[in-house]
PDB file of C-alpha atoms and ligand atoms in Angstrom:
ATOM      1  CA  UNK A  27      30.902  77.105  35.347  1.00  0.00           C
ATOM      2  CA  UNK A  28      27.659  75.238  34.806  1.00  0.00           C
ATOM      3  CA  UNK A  29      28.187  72.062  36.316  1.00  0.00           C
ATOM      4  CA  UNK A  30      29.918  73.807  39.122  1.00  0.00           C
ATOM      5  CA  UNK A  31      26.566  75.381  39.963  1.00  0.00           C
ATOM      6  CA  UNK A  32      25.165  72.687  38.886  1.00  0.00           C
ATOM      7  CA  UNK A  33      27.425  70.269  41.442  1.00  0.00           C
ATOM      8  CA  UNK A  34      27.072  73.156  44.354  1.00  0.00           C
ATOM      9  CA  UNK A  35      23.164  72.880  43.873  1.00  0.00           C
ATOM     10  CA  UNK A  36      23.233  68.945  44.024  1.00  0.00           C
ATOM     11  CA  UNK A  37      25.154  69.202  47.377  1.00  0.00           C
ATOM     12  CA  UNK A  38      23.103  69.817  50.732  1.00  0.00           C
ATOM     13  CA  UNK A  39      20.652  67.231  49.018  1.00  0.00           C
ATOM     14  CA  UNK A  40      23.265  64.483  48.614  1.00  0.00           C
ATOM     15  CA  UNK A  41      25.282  64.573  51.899  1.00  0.00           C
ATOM     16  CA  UNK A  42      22.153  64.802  54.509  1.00  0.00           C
ATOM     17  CA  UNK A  43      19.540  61.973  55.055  1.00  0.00           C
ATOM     18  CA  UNK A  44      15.990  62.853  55.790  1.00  0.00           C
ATOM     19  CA  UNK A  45      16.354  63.829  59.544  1.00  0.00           C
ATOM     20  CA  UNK A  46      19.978  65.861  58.492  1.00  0.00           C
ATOM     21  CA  UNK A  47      21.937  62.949  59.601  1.00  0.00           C
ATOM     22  CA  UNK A  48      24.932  63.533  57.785  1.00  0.00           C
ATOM     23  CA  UNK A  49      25.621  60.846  55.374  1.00  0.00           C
ATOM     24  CA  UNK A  50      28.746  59.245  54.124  1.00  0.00           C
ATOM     25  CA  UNK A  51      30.049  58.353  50.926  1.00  0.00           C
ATOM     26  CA  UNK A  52      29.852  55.012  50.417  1.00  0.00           C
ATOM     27  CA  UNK A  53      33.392  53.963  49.489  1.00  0.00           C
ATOM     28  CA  UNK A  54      32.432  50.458  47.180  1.00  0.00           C
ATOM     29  CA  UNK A  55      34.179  49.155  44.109  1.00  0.00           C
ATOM     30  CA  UNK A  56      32.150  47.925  41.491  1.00  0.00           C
ATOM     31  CA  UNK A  57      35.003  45.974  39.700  1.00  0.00           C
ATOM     32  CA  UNK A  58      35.684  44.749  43.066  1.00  0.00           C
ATOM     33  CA  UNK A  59      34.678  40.828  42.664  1.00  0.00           C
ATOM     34  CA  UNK A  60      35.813  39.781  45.786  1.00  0.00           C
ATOM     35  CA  UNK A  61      33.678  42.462  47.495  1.00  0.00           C
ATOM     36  CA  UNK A  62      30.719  41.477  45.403  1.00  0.00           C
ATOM     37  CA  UNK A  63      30.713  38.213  46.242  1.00  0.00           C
ATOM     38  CA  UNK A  64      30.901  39.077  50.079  1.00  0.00           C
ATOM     39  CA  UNK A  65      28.872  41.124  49.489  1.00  0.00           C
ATOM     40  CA  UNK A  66      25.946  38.191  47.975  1.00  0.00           C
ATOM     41  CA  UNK A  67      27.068  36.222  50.919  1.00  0.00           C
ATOM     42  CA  UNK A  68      26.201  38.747  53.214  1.00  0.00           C
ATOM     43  CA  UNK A  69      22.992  39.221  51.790  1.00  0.00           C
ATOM     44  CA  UNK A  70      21.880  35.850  51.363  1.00  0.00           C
ATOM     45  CA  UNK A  71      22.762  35.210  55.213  1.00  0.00           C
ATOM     46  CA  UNK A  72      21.022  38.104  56.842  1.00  0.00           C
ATOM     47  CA  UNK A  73      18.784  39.853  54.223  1.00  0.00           C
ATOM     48  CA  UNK A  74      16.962  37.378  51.862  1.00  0.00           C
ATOM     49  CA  UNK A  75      14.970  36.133  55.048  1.00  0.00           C
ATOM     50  CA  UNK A  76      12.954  39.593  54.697  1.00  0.00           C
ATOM     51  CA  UNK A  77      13.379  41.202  50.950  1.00  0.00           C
ATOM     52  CA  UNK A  78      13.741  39.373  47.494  1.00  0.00           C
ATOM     53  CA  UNK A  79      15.490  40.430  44.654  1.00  0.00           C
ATOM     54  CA  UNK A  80      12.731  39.772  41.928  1.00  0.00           C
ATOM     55  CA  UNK A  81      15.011  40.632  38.906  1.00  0.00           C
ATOM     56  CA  UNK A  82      18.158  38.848  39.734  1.00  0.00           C
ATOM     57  CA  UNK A  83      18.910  35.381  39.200  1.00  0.00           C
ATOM     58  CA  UNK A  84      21.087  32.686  41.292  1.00  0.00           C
ATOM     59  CA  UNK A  85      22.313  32.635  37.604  1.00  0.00           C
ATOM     60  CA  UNK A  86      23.358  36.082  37.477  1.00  0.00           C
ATOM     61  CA  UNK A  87      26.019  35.151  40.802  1.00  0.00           C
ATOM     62  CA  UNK A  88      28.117  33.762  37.694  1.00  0.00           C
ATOM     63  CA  UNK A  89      29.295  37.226  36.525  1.00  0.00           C
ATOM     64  CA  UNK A  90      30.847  37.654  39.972  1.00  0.00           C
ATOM     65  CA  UNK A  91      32.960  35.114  39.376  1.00  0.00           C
ATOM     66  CA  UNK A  92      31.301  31.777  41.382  1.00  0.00           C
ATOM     67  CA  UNK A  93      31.097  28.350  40.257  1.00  0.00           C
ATOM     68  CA  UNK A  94      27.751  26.883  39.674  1.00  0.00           C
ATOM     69  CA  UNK A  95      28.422  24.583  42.787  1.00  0.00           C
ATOM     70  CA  UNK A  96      29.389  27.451  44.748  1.00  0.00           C
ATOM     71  CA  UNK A  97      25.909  29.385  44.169  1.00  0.00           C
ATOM     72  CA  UNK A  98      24.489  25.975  44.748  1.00  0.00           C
ATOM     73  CA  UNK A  99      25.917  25.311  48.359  1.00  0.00           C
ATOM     74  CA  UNK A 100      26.324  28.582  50.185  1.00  0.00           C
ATOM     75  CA  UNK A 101      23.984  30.781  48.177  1.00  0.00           C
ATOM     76  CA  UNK A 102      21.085  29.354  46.988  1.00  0.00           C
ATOM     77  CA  UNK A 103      18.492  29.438  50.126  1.00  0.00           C
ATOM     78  CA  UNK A 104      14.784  29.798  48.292  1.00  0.00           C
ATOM     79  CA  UNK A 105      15.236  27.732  45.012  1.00  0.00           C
ATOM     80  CA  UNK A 106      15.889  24.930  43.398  1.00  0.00           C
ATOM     81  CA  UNK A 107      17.032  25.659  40.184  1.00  0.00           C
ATOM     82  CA  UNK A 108      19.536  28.384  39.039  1.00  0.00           C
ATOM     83  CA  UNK A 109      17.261  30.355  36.383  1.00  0.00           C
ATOM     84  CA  UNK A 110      14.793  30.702  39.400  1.00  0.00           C
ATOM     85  CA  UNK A 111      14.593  34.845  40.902  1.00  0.00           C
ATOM     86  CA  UNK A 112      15.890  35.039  44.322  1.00  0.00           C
ATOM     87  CA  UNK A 113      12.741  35.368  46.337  1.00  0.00           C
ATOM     88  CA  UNK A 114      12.500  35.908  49.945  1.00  0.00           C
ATOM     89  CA  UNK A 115      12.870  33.011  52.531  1.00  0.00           C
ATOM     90  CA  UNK A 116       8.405  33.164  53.768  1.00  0.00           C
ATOM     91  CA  UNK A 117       5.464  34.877  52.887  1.00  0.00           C
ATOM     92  CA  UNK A 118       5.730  38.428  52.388  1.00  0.00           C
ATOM     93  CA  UNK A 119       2.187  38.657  54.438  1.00  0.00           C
ATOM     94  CA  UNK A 120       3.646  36.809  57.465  1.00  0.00           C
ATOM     95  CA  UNK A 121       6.067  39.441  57.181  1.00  0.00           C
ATOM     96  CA  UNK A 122       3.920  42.314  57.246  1.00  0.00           C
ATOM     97  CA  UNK A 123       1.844  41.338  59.918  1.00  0.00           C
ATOM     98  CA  UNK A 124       4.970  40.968  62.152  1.00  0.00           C
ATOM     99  CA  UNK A 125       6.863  44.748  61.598  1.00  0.00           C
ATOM    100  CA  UNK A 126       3.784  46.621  60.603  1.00  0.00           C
ATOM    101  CA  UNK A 127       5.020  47.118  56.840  1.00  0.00           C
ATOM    102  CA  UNK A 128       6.281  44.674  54.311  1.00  0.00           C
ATOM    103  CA  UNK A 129      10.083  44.621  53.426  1.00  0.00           C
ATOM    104  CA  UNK A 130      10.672  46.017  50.137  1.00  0.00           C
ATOM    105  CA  UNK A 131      12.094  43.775  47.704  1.00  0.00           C
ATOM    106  CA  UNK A 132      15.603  45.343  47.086  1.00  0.00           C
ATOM    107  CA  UNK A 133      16.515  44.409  43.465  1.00  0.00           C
ATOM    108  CA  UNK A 134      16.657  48.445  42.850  1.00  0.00           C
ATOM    109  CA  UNK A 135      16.855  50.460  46.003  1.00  0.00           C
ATOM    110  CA  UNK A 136      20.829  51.151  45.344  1.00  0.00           C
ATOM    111  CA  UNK A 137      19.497  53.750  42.680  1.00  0.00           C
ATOM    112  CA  UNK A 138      16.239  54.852  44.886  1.00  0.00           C
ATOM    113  CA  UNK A 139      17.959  55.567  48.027  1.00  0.00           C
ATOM    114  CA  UNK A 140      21.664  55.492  46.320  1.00  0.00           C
ATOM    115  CA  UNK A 141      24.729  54.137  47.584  1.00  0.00           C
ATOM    116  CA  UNK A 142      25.683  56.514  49.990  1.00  0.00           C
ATOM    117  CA  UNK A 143      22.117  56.512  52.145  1.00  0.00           C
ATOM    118  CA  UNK A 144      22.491  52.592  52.112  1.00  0.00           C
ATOM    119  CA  UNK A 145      26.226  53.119  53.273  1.00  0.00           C
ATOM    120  CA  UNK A 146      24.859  55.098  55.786  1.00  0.00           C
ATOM    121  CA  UNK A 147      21.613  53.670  57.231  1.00  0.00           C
ATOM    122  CA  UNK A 148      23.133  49.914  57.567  1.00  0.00           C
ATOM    123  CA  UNK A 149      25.924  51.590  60.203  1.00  0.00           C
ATOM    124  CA  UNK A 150      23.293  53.691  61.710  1.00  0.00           C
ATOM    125  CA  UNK A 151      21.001  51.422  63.563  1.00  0.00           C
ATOM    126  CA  UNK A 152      20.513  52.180  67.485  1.00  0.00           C
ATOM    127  CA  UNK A 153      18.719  50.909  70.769  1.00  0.00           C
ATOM    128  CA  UNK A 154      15.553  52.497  70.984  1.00  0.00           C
ATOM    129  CA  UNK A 155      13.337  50.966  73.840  1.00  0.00           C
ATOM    130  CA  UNK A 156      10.483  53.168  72.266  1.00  0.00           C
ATOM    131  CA  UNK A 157      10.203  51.088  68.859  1.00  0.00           C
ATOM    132  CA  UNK A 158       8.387  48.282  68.821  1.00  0.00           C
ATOM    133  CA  UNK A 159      11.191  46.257  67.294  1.00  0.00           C
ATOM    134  CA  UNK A 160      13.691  47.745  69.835  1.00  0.00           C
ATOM    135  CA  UNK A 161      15.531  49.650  67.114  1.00  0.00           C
ATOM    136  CA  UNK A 162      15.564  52.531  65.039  1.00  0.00           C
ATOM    137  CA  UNK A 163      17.902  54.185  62.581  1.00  0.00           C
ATOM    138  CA  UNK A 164      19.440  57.703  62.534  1.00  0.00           C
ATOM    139  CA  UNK A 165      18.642  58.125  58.437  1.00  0.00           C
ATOM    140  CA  UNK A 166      15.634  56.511  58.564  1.00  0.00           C
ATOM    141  CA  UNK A 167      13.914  57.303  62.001  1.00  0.00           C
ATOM    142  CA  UNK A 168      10.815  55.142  62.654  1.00  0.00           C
ATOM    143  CA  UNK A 169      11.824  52.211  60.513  1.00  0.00           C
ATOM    144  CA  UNK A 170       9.997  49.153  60.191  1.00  0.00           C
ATOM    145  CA  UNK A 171      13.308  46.872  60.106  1.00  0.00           C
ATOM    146  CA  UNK A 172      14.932  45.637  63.454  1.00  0.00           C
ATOM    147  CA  UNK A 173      19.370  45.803  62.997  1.00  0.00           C
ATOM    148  CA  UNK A 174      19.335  42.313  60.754  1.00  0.00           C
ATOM    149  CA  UNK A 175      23.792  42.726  60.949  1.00  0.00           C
ATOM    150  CA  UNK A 176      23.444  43.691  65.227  1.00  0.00           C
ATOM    151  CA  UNK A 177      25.172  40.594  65.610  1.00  0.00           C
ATOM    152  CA  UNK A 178      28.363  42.097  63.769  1.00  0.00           C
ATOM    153  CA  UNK A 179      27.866  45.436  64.681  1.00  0.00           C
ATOM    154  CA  UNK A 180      27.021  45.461  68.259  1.00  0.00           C
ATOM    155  CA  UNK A 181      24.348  47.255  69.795  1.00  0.00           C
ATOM    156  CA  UNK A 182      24.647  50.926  69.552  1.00  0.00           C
ATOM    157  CA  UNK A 183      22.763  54.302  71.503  1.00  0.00           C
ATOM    158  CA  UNK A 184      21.758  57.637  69.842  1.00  0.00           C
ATOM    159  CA  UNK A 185      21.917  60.372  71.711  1.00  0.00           C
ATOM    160  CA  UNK A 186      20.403  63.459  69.852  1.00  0.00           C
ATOM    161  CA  UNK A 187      21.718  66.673  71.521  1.00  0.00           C
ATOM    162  CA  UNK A 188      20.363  70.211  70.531  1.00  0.00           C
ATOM    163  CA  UNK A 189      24.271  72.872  69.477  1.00  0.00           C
ATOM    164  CA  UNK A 190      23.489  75.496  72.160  1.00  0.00           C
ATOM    165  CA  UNK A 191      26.049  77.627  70.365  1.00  0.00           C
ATOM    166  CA  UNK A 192      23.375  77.270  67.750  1.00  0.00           C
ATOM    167  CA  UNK A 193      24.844  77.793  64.010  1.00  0.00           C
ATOM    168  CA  UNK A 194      25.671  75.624  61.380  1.00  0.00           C
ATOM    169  CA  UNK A 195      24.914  72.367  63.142  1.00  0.00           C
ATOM    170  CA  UNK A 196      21.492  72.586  65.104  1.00  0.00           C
ATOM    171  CA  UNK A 197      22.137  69.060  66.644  1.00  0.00           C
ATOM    172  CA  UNK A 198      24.765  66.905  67.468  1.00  0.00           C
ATOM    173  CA  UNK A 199      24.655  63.071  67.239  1.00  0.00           C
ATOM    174  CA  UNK A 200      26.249  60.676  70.447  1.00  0.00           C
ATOM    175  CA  UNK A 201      26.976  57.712  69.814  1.00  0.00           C
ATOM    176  CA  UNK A 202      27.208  54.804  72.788  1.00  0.00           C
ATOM    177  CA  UNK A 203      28.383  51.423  73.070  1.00  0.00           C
ATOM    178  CA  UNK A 204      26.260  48.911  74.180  1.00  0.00           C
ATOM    179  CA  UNK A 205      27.123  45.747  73.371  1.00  0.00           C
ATOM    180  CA  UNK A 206      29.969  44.778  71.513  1.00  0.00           C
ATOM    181  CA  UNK A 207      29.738  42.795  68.132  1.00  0.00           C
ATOM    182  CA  UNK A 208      32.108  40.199  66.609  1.00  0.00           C
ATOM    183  CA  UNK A 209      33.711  42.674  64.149  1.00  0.00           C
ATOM    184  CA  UNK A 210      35.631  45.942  64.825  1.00  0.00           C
ATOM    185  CA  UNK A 211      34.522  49.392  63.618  1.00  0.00           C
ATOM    186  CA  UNK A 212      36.658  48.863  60.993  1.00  0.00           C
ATOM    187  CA  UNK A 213      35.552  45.233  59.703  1.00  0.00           C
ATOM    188  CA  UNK A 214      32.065  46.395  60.322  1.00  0.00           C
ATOM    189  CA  UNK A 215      32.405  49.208  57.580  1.00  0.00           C
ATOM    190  CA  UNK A 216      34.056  46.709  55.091  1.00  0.00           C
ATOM    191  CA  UNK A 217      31.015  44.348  55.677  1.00  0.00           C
ATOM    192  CA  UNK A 218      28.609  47.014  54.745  1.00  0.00           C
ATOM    193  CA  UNK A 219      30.923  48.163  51.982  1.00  0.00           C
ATOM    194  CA  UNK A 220      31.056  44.794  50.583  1.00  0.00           C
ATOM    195  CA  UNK A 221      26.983  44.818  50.652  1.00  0.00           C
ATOM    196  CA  UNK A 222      26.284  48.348  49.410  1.00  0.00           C
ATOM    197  CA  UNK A 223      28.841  46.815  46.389  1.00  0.00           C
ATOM    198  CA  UNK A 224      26.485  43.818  45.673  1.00  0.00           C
ATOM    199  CA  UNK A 225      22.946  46.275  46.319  1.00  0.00           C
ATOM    200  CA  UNK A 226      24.380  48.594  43.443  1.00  0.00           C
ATOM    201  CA  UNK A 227      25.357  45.258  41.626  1.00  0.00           C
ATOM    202  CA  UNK A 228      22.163  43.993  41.441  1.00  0.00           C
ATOM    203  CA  UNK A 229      20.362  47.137  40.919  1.00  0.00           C
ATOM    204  CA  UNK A 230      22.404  47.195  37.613  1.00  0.00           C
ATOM    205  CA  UNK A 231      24.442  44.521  36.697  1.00  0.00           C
ATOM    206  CA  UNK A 232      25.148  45.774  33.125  1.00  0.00           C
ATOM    207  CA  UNK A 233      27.359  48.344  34.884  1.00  0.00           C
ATOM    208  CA  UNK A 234      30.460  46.116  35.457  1.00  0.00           C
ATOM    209  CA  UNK A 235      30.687  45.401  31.542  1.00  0.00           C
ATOM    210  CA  UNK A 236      29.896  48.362  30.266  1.00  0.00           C
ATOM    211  CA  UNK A 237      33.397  50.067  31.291  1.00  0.00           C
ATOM    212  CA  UNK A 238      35.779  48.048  29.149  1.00  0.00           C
ATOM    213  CA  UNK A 239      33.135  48.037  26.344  1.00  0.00           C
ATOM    214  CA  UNK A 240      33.337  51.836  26.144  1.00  0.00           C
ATOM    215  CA  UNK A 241      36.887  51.698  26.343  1.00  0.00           C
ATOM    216  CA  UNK A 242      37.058  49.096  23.185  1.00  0.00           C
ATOM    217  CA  UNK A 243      34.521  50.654  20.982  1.00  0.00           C
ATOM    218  CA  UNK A 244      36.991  54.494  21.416  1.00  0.00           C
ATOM    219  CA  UNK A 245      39.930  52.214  20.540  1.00  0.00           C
ATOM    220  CA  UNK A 246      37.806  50.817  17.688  1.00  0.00           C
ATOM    221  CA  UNK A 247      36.710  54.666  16.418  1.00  0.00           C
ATOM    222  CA  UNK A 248      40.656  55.581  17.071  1.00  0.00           C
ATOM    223  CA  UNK A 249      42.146  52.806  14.670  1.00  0.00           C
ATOM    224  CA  UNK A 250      39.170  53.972  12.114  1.00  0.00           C
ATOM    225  CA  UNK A 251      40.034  57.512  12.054  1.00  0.00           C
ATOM    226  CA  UNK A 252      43.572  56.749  11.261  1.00  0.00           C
ATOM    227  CA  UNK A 253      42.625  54.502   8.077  1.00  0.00           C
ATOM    228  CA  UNK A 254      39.782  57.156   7.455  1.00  0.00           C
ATOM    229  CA  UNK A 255      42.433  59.658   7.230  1.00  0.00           C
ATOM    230  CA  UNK A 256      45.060  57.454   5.190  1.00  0.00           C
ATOM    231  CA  UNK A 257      42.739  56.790   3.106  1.00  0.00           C
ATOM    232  CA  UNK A 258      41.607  60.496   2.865  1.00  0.00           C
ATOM    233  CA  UNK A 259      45.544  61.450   1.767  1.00  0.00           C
ATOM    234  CA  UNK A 260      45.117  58.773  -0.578  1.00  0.00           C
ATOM    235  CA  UNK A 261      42.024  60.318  -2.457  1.00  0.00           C
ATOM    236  CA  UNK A 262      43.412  63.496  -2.395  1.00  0.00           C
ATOM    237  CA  UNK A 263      47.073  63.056  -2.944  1.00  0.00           C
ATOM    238  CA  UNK A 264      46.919  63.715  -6.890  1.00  0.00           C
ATOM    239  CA  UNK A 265      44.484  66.775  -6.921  1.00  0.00           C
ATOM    240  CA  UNK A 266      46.924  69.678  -6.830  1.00  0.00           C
TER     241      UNK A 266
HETATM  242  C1  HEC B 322      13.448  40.693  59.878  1.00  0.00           C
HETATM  243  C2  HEC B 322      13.144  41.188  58.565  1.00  0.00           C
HETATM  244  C3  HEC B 322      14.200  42.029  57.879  1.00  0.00           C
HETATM  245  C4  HEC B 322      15.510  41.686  57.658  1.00  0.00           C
HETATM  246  C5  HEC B 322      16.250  40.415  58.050  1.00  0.00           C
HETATM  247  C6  HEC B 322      16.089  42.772  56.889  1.00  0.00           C
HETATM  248  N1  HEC B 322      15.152  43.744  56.678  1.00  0.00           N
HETATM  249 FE1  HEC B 322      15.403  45.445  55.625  1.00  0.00          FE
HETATM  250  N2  HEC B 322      13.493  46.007  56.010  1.00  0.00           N
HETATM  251  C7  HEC B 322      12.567  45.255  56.714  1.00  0.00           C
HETATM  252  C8  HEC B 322      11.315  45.989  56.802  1.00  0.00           C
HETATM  253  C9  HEC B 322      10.028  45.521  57.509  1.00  0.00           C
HETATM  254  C10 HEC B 322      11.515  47.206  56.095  1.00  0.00           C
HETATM  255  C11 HEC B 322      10.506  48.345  55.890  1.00  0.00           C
HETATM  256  C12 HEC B 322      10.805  49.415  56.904  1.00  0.00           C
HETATM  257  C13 HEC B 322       9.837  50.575  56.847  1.00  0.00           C
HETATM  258  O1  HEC B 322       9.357  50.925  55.770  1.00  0.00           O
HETATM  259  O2  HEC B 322       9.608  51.142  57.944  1.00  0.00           O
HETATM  260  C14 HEC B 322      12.895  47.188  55.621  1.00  0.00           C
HETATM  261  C15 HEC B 322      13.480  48.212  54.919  1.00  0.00           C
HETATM  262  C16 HEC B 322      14.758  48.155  54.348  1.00  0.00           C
HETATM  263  C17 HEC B 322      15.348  49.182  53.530  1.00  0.00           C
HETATM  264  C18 HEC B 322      14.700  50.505  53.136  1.00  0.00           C
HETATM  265  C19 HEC B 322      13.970  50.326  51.850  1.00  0.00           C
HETATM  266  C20 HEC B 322      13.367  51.624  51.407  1.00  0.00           C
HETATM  267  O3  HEC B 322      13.848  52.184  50.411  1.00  0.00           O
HETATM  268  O4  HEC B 322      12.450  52.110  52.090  1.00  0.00           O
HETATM  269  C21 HEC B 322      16.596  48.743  53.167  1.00  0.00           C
HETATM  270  C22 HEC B 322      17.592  49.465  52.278  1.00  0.00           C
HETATM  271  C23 HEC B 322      16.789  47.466  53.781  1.00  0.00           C
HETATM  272  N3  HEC B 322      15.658  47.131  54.495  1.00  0.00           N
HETATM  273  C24 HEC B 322      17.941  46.723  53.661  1.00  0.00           C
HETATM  274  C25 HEC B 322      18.170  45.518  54.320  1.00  0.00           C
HETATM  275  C26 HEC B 322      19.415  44.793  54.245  1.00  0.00           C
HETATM  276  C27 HEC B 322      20.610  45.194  53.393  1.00  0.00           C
HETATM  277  C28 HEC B 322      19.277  43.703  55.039  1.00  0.00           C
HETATM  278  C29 HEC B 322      20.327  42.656  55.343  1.00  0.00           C
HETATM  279  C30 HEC B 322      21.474  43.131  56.043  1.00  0.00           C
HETATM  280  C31 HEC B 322      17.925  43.744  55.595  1.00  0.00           C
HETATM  281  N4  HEC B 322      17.290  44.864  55.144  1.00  0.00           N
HETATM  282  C32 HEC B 322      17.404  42.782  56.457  1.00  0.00           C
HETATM  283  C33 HEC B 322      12.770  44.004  57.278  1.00  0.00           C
HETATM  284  C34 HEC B 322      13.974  43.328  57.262  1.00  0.00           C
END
């Protein structure tokens, strides 16, 4: 009964962004490796220009299952050596001169914002002539950051319409088609997927091993409590 209250209570502030864009769940696999390393790929191509990820590695790419040479030829942008951080491609100052606020380094946002906002604010991105980058985002209106994926998206409108039956819904969100991208809908979503994967990844990397570790230590306490308990019948067998 309590964590039904408690799960009702966590609710409206889970599934609605700040403006009460309704967000979705963001449908990654962390024991997904193929989708992790997409999703580093994605990153590395159209992210790392803007935000670092101070406490990763290029050394930590080896727990998702890439060679040394691989990191070395398609991933490693800003270093020269594998133990070095992956920092962003210029000068965070150049940066914030040009979009009014630095990028955020992103080594933990995938437990600030959680999965589901990022899910929801890399699919949301619009045409908005009003911005001074030319875009702005349905979860996060007013951002700093111009569409970095618009290429594979597409260019999108927002239209913002008030419910005149009023009710649950005060506004309803239209979506247009500008521009096409070079993925579907569909391919789009896996893209983002694939990066929300690798964001949660990084954010905490311990998580992929700590799964089978729990599942060997209760196999571990199970084979102890049966000797405990042989050994228990043993003790006690002659006391009558
Ligand atoms: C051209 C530079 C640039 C690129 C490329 C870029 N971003 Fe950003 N990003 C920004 C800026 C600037 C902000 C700060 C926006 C603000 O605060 O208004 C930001 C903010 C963010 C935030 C919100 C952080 C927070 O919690 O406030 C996320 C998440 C994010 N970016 C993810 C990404 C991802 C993922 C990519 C790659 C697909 C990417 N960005 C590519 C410039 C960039």
């Amino acid at each position: 009964m309590k964590t039904l209250l408690a799960l009702l209570a966590a609710v409206p502030l889970a599934a609605f962004g700040a403006e009460g864009y309704r967000l979705d769940r963001s449908p990654h696999d962390p024991r997904d490796l193929v989708s992790l390393q997409s999703g580093a790929r994605t990153y590395m191509n159209y992210c790392l220009g803007c935000h670092g990820l101070q406490f990763m590695r290029y050394e930590g790419l080896k727990e998702l299952g890439l060679s040394e040479a691989q990191i070395r030829d398609n991933l490693m942008f800003t270093a020269e050596k594998l133990g070095e951080p992956v920092k962003i491609a210029f000068n965070p100052k150049d940066a914030k001169s040009w979009f009014g606020v630095a990028p955020p380094d992103l080594s933990v946002v995938a437990r600030s914002r959680g999965p589901d906002w990022l899910y929801t604010y890399l699919r949301t991105f619009y045409r908005d002539p009003k911005s001074p980058t030319g875009w702005n985002n349905a979860v996060f209106p007013n951002v700093g950051m111009p569409h970095a994926l618009w290429a594979l998206q597409g260019q999108r409108g927002l239209e913002v319409v008030a419910n005149k039956e009023g009710g649950h819904a005060a506004v309803q969100y239209k979506w247009s088609e500008i521009a096409k991208g070079t993925q579907t809908a569909a391919e789009y979503d896996a893209t983002v997927r694939d990066l929300v994967n690798f964001l949660v990844y990084v954010a905490e990397p311990s998580g992929i091993e700590r799964r089978p570790i729990g599942i060997v230590v209760l196999f571990v306490l199970g084979v102890l409590f049966v000797f405990a308990y042989l050994l228990k019948k043993e003790y006690w067998k002659d006391v009558k």
